[in-house]
Tab-separated table of C-alpha atoms and ligand atoms in Angstrom:
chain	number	residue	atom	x	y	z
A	29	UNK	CA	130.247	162.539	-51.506
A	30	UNK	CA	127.952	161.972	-54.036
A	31	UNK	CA	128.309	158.599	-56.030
A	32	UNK	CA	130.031	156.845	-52.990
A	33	UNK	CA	133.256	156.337	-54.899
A	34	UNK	CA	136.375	157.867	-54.025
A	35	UNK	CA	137.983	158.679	-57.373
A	36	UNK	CA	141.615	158.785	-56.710
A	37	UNK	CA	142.959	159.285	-59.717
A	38	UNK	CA	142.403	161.244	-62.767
A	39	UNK	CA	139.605	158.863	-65.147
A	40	UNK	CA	138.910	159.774	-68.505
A	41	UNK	CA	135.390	157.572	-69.357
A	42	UNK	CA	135.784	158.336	-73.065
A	43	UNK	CA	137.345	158.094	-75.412
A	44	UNK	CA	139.166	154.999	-74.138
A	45	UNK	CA	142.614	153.725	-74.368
A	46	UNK	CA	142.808	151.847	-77.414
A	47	UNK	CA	139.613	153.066	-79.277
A	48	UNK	CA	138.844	153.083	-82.756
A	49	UNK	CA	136.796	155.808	-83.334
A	50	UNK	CA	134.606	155.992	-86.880
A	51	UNK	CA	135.675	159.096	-89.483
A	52	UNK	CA	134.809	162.043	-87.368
A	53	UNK	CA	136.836	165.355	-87.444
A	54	UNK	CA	135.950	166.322	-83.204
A	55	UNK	CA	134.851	163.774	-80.398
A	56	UNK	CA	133.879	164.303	-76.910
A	57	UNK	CA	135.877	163.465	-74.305
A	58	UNK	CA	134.136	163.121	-70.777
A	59	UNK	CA	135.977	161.920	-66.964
A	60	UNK	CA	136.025	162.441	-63.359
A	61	UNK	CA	138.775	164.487	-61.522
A	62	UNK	CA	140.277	163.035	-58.282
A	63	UNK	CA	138.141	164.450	-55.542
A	64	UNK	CA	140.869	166.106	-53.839
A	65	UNK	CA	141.830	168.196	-56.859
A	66	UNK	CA	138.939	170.601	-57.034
A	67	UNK	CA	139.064	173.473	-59.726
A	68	UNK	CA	139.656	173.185	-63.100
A	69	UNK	CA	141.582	170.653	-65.333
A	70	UNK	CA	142.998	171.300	-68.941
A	71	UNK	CA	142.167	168.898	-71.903
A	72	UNK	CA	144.578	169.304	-74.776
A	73	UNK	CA	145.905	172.499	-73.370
A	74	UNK	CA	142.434	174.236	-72.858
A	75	UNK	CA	141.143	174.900	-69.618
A	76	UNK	CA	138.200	173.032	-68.478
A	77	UNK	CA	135.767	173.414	-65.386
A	78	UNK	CA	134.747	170.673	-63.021
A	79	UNK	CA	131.502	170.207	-62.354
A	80	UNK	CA	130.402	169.592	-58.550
A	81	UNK	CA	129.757	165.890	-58.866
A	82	UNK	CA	133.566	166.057	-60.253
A	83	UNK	CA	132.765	165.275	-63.637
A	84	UNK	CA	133.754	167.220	-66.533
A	85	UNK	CA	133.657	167.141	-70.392
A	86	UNK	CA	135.756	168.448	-73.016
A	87	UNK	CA	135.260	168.421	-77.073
A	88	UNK	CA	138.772	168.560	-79.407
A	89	UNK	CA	139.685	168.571	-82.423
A	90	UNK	CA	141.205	164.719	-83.900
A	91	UNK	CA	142.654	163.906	-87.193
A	92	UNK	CA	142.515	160.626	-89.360
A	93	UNK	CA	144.868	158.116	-87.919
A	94	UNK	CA	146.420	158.250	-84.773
A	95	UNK	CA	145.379	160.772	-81.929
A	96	UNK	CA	146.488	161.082	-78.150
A	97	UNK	CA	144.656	163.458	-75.912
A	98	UNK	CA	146.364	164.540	-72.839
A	99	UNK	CA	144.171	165.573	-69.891
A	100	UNK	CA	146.247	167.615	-67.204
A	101	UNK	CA	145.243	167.814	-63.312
A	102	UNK	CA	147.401	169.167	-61.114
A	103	UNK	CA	150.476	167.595	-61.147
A	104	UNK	CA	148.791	164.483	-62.574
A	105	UNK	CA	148.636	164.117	-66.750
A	106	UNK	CA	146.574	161.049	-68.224
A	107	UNK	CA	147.437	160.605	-72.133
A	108	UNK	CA	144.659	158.638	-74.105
A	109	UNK	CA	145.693	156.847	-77.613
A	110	UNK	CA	143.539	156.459	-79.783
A	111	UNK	CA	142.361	156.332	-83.709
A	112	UNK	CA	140.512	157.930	-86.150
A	113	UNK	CA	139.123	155.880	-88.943
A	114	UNK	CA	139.704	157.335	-92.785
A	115	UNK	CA	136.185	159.121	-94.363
A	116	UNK	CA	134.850	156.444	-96.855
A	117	UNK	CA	135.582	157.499	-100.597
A	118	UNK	CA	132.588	157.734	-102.412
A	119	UNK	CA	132.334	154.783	-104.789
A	120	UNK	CA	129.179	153.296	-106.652
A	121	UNK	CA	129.936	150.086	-104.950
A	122	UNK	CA	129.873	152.138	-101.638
A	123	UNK	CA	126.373	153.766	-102.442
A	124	UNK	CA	125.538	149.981	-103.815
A	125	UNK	CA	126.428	148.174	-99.842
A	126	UNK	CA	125.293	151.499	-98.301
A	127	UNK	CA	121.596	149.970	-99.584
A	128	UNK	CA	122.053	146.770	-99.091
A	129	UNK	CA	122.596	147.742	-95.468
A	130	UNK	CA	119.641	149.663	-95.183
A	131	UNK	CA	117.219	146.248	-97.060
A	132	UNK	CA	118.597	144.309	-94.762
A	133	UNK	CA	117.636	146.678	-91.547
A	134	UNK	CA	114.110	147.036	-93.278
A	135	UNK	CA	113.633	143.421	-93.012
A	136	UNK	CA	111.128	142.181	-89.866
A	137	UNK	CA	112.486	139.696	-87.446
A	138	UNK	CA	109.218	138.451	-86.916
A	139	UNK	CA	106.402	137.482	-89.012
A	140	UNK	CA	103.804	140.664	-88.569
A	141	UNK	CA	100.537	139.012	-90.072
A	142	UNK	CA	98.339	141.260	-87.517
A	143	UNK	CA	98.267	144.735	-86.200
A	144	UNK	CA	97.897	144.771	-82.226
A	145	UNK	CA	96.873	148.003	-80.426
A	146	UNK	CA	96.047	148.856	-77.120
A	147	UNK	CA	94.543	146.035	-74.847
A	148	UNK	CA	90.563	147.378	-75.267
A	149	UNK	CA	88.790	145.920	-72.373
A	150	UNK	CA	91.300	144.060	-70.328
A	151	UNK	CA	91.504	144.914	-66.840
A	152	UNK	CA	95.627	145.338	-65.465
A	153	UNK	CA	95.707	142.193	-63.890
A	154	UNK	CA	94.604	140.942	-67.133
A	155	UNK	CA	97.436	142.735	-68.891
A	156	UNK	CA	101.508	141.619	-68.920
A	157	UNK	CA	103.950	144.431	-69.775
A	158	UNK	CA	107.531	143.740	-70.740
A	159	UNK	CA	110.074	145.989	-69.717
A	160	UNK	CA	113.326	145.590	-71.208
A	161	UNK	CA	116.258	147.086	-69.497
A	162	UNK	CA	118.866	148.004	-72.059
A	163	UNK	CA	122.134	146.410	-72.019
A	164	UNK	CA	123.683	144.019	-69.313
A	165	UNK	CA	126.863	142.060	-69.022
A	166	UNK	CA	129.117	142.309	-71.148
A	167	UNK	CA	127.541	145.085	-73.154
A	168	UNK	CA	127.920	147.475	-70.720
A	169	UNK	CA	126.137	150.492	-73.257
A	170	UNK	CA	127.323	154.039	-72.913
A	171	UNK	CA	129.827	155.154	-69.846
A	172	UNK	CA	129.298	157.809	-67.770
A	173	UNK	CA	132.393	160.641	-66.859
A	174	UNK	CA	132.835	158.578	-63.678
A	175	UNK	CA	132.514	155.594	-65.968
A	176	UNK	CA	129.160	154.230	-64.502
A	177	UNK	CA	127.714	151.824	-66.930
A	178	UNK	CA	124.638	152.681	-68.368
A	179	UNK	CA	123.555	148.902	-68.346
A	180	UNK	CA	123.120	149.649	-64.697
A	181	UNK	CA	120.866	152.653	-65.007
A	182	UNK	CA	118.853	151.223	-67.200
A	183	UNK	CA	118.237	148.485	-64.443
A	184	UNK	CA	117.682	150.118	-61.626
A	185	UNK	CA	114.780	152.628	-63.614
A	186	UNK	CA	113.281	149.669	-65.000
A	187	UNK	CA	112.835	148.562	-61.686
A	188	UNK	CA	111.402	151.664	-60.491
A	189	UNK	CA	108.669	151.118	-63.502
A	190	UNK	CA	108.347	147.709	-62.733
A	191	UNK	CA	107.321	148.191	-59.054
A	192	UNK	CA	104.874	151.420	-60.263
A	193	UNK	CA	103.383	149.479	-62.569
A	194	UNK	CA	102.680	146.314	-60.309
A	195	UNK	CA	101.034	149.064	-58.267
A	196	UNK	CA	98.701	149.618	-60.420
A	197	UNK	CA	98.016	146.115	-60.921
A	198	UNK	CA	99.728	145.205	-63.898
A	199	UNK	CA	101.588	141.816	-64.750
A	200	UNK	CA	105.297	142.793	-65.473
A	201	UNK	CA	108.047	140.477	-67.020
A	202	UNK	CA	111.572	141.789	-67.255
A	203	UNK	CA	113.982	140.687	-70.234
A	204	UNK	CA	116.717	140.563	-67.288
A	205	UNK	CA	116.339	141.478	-63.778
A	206	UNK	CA	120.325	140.780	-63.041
A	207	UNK	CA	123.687	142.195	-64.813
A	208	UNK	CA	123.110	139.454	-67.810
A	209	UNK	CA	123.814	139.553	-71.493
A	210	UNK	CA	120.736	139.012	-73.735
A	211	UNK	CA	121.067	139.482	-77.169
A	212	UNK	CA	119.441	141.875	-78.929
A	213	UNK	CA	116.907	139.615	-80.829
A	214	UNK	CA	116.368	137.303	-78.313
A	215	UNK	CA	114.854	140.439	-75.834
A	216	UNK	CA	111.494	140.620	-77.467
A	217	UNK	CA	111.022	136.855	-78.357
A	218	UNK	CA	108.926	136.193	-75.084
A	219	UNK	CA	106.710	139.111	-75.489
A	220	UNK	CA	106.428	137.983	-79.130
A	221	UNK	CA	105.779	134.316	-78.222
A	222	UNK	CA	103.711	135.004	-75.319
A	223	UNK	CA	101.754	137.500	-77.177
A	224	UNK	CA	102.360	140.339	-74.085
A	225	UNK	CA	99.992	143.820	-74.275
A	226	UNK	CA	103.279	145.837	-74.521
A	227	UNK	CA	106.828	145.394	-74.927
A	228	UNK	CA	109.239	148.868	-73.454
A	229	UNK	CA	113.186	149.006	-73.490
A	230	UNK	CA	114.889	151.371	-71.274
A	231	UNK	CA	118.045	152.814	-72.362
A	232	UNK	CA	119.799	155.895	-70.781
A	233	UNK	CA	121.494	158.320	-74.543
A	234	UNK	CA	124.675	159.367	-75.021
A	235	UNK	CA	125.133	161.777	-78.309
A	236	UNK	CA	127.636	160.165	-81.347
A	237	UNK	CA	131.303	160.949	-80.999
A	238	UNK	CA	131.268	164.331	-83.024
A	239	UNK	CA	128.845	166.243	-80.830
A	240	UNK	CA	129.553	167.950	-77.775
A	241	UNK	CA	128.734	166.384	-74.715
A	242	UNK	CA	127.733	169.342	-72.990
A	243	UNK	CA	124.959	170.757	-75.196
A	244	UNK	CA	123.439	166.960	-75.823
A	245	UNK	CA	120.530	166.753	-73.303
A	246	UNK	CA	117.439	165.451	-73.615
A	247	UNK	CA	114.493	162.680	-73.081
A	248	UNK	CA	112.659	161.340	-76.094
A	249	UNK	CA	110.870	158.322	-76.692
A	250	UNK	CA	111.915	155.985	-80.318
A	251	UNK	CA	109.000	153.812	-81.999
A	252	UNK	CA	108.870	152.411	-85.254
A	253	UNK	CA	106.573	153.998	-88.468
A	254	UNK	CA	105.078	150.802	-88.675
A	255	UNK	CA	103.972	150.713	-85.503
A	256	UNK	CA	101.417	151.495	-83.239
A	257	UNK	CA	102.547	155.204	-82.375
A	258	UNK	CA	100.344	155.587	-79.166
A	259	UNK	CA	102.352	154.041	-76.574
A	260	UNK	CA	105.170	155.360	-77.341
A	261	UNK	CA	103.412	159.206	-77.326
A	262	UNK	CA	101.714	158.183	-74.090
A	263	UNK	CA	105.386	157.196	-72.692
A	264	UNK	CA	106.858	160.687	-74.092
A	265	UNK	CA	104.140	162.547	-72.791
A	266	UNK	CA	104.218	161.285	-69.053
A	267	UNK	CA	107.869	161.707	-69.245
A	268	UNK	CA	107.794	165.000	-70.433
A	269	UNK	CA	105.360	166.518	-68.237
A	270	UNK	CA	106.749	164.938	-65.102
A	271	UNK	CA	110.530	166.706	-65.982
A	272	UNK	CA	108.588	170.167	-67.646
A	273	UNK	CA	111.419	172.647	-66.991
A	274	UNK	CA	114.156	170.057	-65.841
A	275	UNK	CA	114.871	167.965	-68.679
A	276	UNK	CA	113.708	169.222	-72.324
A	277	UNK	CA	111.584	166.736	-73.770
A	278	UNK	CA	112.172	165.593	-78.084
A	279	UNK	CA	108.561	163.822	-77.630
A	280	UNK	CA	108.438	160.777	-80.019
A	281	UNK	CA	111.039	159.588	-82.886
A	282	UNK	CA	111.137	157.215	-85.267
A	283	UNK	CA	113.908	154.842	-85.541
A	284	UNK	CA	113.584	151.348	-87.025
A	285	UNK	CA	115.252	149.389	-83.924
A	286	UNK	CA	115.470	145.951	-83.831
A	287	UNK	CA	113.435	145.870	-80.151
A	288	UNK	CA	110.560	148.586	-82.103
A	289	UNK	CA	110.114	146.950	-84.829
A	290	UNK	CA	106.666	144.799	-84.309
A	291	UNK	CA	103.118	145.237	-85.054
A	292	UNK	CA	102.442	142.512	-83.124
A	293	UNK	CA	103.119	143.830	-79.737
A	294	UNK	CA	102.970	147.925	-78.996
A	295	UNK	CA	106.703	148.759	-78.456
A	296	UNK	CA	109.083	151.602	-77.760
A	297	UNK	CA	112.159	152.183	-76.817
A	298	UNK	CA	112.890	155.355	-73.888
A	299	UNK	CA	115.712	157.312	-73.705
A	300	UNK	CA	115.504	158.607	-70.223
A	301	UNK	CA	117.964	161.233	-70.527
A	302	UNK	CA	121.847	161.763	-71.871
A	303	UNK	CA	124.264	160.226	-69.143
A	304	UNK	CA	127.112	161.981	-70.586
A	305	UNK	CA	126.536	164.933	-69.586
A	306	UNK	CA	127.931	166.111	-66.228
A	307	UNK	CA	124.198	167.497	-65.148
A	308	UNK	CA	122.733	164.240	-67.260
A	309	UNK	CA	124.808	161.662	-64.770
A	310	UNK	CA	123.940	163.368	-61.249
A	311	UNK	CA	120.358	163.086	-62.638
A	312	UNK	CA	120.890	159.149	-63.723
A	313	UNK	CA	122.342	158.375	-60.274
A	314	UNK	CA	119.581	159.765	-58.383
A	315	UNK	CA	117.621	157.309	-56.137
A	316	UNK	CA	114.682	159.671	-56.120
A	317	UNK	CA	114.896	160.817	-59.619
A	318	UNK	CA	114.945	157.321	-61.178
A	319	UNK	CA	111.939	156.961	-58.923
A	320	UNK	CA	110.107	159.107	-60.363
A	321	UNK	CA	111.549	158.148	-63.873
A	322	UNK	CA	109.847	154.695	-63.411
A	323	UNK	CA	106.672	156.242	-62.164
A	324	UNK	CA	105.911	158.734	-65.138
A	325	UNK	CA	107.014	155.547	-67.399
A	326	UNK	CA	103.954	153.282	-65.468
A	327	UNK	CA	101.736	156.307	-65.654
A	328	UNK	CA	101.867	156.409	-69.419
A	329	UNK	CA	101.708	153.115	-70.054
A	330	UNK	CA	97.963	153.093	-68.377
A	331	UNK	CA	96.659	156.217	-69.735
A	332	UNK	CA	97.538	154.041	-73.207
A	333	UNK	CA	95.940	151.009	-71.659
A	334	UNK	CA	92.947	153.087	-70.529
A	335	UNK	CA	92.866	155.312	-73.726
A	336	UNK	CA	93.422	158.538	-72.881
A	337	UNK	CA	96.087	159.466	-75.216
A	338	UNK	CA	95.272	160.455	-78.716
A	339	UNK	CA	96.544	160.148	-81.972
A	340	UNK	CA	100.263	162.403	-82.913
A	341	UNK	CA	99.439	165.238	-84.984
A	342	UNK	CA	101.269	164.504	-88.046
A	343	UNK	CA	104.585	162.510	-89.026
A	344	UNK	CA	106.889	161.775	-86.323
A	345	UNK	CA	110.495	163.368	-86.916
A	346	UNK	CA	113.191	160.645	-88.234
A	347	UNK	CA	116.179	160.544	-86.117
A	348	UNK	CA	119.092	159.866	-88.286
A	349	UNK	CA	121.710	159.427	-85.569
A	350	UNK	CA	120.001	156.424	-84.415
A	351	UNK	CA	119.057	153.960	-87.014
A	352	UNK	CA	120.139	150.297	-85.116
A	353	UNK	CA	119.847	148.431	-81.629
B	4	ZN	ZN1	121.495	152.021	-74.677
């Protein structure tokens, strides 16, 4: 047994009852099969095969409105309700909020009078990190097929970085080191305040509701253009070496999230890896893999601390999926 749960019924993680999901024409829909069942379910009449872990993931067709998606196992059928908001009609007073939106997502939450880089010629115990693990609470961020939270995996890696870090010999403050809600703009104010060398949120992705789960897999590390790009590249490039051939790697991206978006402290945001996918959970819920996960994290952050990371070649791709946190 893998996850040391006993699912005993049929679980469908997503989408759930009740859900309202934005104007899409397809979602995903991921869940667990009981362990007993074995072989293959069907969702919406389609056969589909069940991973070893017992997880599985489907991707249908929905329409505007209502929807119900019936997932078959055995003699045991689960029917999820759910809706389907109507596509927006483009209107000049759409375009005209669509802007707004964006000013007001352009707009600092903190006064950025100087630029901060790297901490030149501070020894680690001379240096505090803040590690931020997404999440926690009542936020529980994106489910898993066997519906583990990723609030939880986000935790237990930063921990893992945490503990390679102080290693090293680094100072390390967490923005929660229990299952507690802090709100979003209240997660770098201590780093801010406090002016800390670096500020990192951990986050484990999930892929928006029209994509298919099962080709959605990757690592990639999200900074702000504003920003200093070098600890975030640094980050990317420890965790892409340490996964070469496991996990594909998108590098750095730029997304303007409320947690990236100083210039006084260095900050990024990691996306260790999709737990959405089948193959993407049993890697989350590895002991040993989140291990390593929080070592590659630590080693990055000091080759930025100790310099030996240079400057991206060129502009960093935009990620348009991802434009808040
Ligand atoms: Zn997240």
């Amino acid at each position: 047994m893998l996850f040391n749960v006993v699912i005993a019924a049929l679980t469908v993680a997503f989408p759930k009852e009740g859900a309202r999901l934005p104007a899409v024409d397809s979602c995903y829909v991921i869940g667990a099969a009981p362990e007993a069942a074995g072989g293959a379910i069907s969702v919406q009449g389609k056969s589909v095969s069940v991973y070893r872990t017992g997880a599985w993931s489907a991707f249908v067709p929905v329409v505007e409105g209502s929807n119900t998606i019936s997932v078959v196992c055995g003699a045991e059928t689960n029917l999820v309700g759910f809706s389907v908001a109507a596509k927006p009609k483009k209107t000049a007073a759409g375009a005209e909020e669509a802007s707004a939106k964006s000013a007001r997502r352009e707009k600092l939450p903190y006064a950025a009078p100087s630029f901060q880089g790297r901490p030149i010629g501070k020894a680690p115990f001379e240096i505090v990190i803040a590690l931020d693990p997404g999440h926690g609470g009542k936020d529980t961020g994106a489910l898993s097929p066997h519906g583990f939270p990723e609030k939880d995996a986000n935790l237990r890696t930063a921990r893992e970085t945490k503990k390679a870090l102080e290693k090293l010999g680094y100072n390390v403050v967490m923005t929660r080191d229990d299952d507690t809600f802090v709100e979003l703009y209240d997660r770098p104010k201590a780093a801010h305040s406090s002016r800390y060398d670096a500020f990192v949120s951990i986050h484990h992705n999930a892929p928006p509701v029209d994509r298919d789960p099962a080709l959605v897999r990757y690592g990639s590390v999200y900074v702000w253009d504003g920003a200093d790009q070098l600890l975030a590249r640094a980050v990317a490039d420890a965790l892409a070496k340490e996964f070469d051939g496991e996990l594909p790697s998108k590098g750095v991206l730029s997304a303007n999230f409320a947690v990236t978006r100083s210039t006084q402290v260095p900050s990024c945001l990691v996306e260790v890896d999709f737990i959405t996918s089948p193959q993407g959970e049993e890697a989350v819920w590895n002991a040993v893999r989140r291990r390593r996960t929080g070592k590659a994290i630590a080693r990055g952050i000091d080759a930025w601390v100790k310099g030996a990371v240079s400057a991206p070649a060129g502009n960093i791709s935009k990620n348009k999926e991802k434009q808040q946190k």
